Short mmCIF file of C-alpha atoms in Angstrom, two decimals:
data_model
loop_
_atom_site.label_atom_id
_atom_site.label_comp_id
_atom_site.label_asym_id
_atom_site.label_seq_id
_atom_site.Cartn_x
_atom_site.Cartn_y
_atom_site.Cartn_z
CA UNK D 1 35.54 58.72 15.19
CA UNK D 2 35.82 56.20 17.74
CA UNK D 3 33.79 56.81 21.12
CA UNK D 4 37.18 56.76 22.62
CA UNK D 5 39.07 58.84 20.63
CA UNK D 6 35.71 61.70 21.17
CA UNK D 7 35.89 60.92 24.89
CA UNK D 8 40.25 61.73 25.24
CA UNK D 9 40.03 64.79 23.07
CA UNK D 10 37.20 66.11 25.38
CA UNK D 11 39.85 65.26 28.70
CA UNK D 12 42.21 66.73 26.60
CA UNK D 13 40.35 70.28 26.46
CA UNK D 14 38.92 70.14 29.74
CA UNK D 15 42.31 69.76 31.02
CA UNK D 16 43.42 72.75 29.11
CA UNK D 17 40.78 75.33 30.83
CA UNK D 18 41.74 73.44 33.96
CA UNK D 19 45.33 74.65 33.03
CA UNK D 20 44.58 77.98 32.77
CA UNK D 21 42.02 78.28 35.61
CA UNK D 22 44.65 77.54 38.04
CA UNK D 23 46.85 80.11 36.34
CA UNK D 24 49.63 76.92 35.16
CA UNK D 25 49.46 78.77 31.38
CA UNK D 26 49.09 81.82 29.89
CA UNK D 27 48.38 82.61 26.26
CA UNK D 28 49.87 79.66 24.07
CA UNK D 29 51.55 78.26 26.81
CA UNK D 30 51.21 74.53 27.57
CA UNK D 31 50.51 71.26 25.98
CA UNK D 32 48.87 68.06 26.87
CA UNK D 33 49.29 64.55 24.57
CA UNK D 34 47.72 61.77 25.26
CA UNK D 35 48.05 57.87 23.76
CA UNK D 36 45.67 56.29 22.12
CA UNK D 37 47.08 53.17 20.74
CA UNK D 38 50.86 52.28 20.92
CA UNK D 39 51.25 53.51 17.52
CA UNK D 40 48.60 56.55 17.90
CA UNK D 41 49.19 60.08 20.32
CA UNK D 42 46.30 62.86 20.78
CA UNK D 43 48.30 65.99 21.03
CA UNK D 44 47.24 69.86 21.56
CA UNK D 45 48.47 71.81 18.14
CA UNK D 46 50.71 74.58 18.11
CA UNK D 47 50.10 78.80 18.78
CA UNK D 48 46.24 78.20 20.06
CA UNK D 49 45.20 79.21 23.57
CA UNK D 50 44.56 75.95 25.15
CA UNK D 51 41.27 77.46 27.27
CA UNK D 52 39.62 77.72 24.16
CA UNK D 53 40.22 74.61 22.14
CA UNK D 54 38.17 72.66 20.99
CA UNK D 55 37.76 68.85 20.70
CA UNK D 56 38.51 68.66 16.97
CA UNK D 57 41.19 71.48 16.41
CA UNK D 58 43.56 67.96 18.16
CA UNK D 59 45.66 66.42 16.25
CA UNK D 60 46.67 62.77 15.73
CA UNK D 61 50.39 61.70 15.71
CA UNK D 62 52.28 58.73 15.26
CA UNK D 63 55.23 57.87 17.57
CA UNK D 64 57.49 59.52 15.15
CA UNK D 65 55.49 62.63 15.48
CA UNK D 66 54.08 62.57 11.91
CA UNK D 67 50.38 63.60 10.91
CA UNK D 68 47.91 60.20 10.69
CA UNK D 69 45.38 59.84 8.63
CA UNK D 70 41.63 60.26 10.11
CA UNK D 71 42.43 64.47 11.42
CA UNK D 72 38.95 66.63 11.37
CA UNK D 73 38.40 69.10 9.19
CA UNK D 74 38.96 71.90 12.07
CA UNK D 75 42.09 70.74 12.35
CA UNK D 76 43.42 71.29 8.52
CA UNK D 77 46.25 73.79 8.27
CA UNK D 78 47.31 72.93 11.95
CA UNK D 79 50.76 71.81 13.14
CA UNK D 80 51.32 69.66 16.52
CA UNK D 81 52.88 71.66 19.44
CA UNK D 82 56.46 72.87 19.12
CA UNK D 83 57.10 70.38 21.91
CA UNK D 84 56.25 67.28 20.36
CA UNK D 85 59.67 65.78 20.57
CA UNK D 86 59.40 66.22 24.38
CA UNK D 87 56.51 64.52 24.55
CA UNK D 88 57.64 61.56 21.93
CA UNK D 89 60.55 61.02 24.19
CA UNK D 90 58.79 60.53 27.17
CA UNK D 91 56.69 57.59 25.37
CA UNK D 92 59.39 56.23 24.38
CA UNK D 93 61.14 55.55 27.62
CA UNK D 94 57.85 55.09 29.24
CA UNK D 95 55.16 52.35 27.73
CA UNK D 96 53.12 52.56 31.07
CA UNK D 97 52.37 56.42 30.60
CA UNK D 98 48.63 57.21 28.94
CA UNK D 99 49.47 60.83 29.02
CA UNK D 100 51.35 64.21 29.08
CA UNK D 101 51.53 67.51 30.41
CA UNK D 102 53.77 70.48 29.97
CA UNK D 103 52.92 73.50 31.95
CA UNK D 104 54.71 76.92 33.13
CA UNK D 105 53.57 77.10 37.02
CA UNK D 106 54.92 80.54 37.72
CA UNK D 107 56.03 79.37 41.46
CA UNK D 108 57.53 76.69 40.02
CA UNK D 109 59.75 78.53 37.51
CA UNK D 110 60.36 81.24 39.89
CA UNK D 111 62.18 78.49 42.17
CA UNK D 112 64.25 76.93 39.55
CA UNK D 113 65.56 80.17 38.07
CA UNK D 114 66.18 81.45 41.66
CA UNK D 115 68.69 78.20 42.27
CA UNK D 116 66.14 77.64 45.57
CA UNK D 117 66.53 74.07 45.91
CA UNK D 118 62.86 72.22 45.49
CA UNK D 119 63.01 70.31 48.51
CA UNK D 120 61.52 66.55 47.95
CA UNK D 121 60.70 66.70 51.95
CA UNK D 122 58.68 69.31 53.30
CA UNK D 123 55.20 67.93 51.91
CA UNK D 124 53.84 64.44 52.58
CA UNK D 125 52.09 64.39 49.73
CA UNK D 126 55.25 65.32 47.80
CA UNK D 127 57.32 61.97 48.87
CA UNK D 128 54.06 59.25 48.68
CA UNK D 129 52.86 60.82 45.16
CA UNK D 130 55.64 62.06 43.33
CA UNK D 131 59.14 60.93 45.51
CA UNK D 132 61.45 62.96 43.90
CA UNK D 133 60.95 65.72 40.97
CA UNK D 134 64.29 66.68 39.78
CA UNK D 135 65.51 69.90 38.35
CA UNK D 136 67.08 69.72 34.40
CA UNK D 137 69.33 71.56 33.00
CA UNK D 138 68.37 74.60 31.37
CA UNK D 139 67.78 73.78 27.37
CA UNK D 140 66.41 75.03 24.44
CA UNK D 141 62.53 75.26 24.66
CA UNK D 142 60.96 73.52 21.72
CA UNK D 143 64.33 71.58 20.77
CA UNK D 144 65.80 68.42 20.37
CA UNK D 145 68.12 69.89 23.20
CA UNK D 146 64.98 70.03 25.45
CA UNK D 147 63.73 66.36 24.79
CA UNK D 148 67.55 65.05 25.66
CA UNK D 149 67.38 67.58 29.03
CA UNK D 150 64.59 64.69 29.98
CA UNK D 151 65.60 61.45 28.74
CA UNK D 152 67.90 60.45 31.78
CA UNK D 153 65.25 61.17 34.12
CA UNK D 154 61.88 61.17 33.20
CA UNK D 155 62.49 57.03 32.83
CA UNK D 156 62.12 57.04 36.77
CA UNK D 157 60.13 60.44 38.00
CA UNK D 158 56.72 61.47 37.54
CA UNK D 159 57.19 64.67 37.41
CA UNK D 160 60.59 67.21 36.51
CA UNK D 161 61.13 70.85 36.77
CA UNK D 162 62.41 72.28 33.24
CA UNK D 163 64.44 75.13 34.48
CA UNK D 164 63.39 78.68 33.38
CA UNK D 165 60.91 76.50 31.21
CA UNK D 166 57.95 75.17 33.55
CA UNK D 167 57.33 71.66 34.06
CA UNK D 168 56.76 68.17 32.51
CA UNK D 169 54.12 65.50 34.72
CA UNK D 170 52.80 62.40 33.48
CA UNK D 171 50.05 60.13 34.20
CA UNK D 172 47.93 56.94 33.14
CA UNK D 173 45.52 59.83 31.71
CA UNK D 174 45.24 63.63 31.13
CA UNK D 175 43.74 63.70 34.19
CA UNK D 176 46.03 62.35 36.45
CA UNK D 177 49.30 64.06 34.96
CA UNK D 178 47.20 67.61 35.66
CA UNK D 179 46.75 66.02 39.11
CA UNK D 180 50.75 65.71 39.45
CA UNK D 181 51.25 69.60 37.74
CA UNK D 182 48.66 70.94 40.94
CA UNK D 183 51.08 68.68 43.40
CA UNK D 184 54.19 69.97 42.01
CA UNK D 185 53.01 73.72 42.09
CA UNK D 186 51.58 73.46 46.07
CA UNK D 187 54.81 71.88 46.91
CA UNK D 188 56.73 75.17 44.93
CA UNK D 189 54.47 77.78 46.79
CA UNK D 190 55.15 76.19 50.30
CA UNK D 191 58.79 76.47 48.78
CA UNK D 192 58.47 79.90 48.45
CA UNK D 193 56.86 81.24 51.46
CA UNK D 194 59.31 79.11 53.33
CA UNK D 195 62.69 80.78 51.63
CA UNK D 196 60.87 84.28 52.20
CA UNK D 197 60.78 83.46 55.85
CA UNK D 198 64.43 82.29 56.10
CA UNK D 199 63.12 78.89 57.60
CA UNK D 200 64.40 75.42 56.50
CA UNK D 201 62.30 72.45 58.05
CA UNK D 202 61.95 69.42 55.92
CA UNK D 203 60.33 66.20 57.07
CA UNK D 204 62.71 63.92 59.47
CA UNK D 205 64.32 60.79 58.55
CA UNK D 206 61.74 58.59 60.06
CA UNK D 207 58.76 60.46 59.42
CA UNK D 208 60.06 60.44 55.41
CA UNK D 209 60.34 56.34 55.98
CA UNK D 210 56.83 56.08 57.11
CA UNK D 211 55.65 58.26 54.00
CA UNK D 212 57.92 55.68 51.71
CA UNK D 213 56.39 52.75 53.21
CA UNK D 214 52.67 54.20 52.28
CA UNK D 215 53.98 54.39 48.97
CA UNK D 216 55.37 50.94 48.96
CA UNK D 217 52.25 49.58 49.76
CA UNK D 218 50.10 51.71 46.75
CA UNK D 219 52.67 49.93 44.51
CA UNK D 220 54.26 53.20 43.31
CA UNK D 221 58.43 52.51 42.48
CA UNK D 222 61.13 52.60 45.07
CA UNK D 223 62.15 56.01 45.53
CA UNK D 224 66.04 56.83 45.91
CA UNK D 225 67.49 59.86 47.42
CA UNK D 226 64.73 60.85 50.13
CA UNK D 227 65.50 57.94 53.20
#
């Protein structure tokens, strides 16, 4: 096994108990993918508790989704995740992502089920990370249904709320997609408390332009909607 191939499946797992930790999944919730080659995924296989994987129960896709040659013996008898067309469909519209992460933040759900509108302007970290993070419409977990729910969108966000279902970040590595799922849930909880209080107060106009400018100048895409 390539030292590079050893050192993703380790992120991969790490990321995992990082998932749980934080209380993102429960049970079999959750799954992480992450590209090796442009022809080559690392994905997290189906009905296993992702704090307690290990490095060689991953298995290795191609970017149709079927089994490569090359799995470990750990992994025999395993199938990818359920979700594996979601996560196909986001390489496909998106060559510069490294990696992907579907997790159900509770907060986060709670909101999208609720109809409270995830407001793109009450954190500054919210508009120079992520700019936007749309809501989808509700489909099918596990489905086709649920990888077309994405394909309009994820080709220009970071980060989307499935609704009822959780959410879908993405990164250069596992690593930095987790980094996007912790952003997304703050920004949810802050969401939250705010609706329980009865108090609307997102960032002002110029305030959000300042924020847009940092994120001009970290090179991150133009973001529309939020000036």
């Amino acid at each position: 096994m390539a030292k590079e191939e050893q050192r993703m499946r380790q992120e991969i797992v790490r990321i995992g108990r990082l998932m749980y930790e934080k209380g993102f999944i429960s049970a079999n919730e959750g799954n992480i993918s992450a590209r090796l080659a442009p022809d080559r995924l690392l994905i997290t296989p189906s009905g296993l508790h992702k704090a307690f994987l290990e490095p060689e129960e991953l298995l290795l896709v191609d970017e149709d989704g079927a089994l490569l040659p090359g799995q470990t013996p750990q992994s025999e008898g395993l199938e990818p995740t359920s979700e594996l067309p979601m996560h196909l469909e986001v390489y496909r519209r998106r060559p510069d992502v490294g990696a992907v992460v579907h997790a159900h933040p509770p907060i986060t759900i709670t909101l999208s089920i609720a109809g409270i509108p995830f407001d793109d302007r009450l954190l500054p970290e919210m508009v120079v990370l992520l700019g936007r993070v749309p809501v989808t419409e509700y489909a099918t977990p596990a489905s086709e249904e649920n990888a077309r729910a994405i394909r309009g969108l994820i080709k220009e966000h970071d980060a989307l709320v499935l609704k009822r279902h959780g959410s879908l970040t993405v990164g250069a590595d596992p690593m930095e997609a987790f980094m996007r799922l912790e952003t997304v849930e703050q920004s949810a909880r802050v969401a939250f408390m705010l609706a329980q209080l009865g108090v609307e107060n997102p960032l002002p106009d110029h305030q959000v332009e300042k924020l847009l400018e940092m994120r001009r100048e970290m090179g991150l895409p133009a973001v529309d909607g939020l000036n």
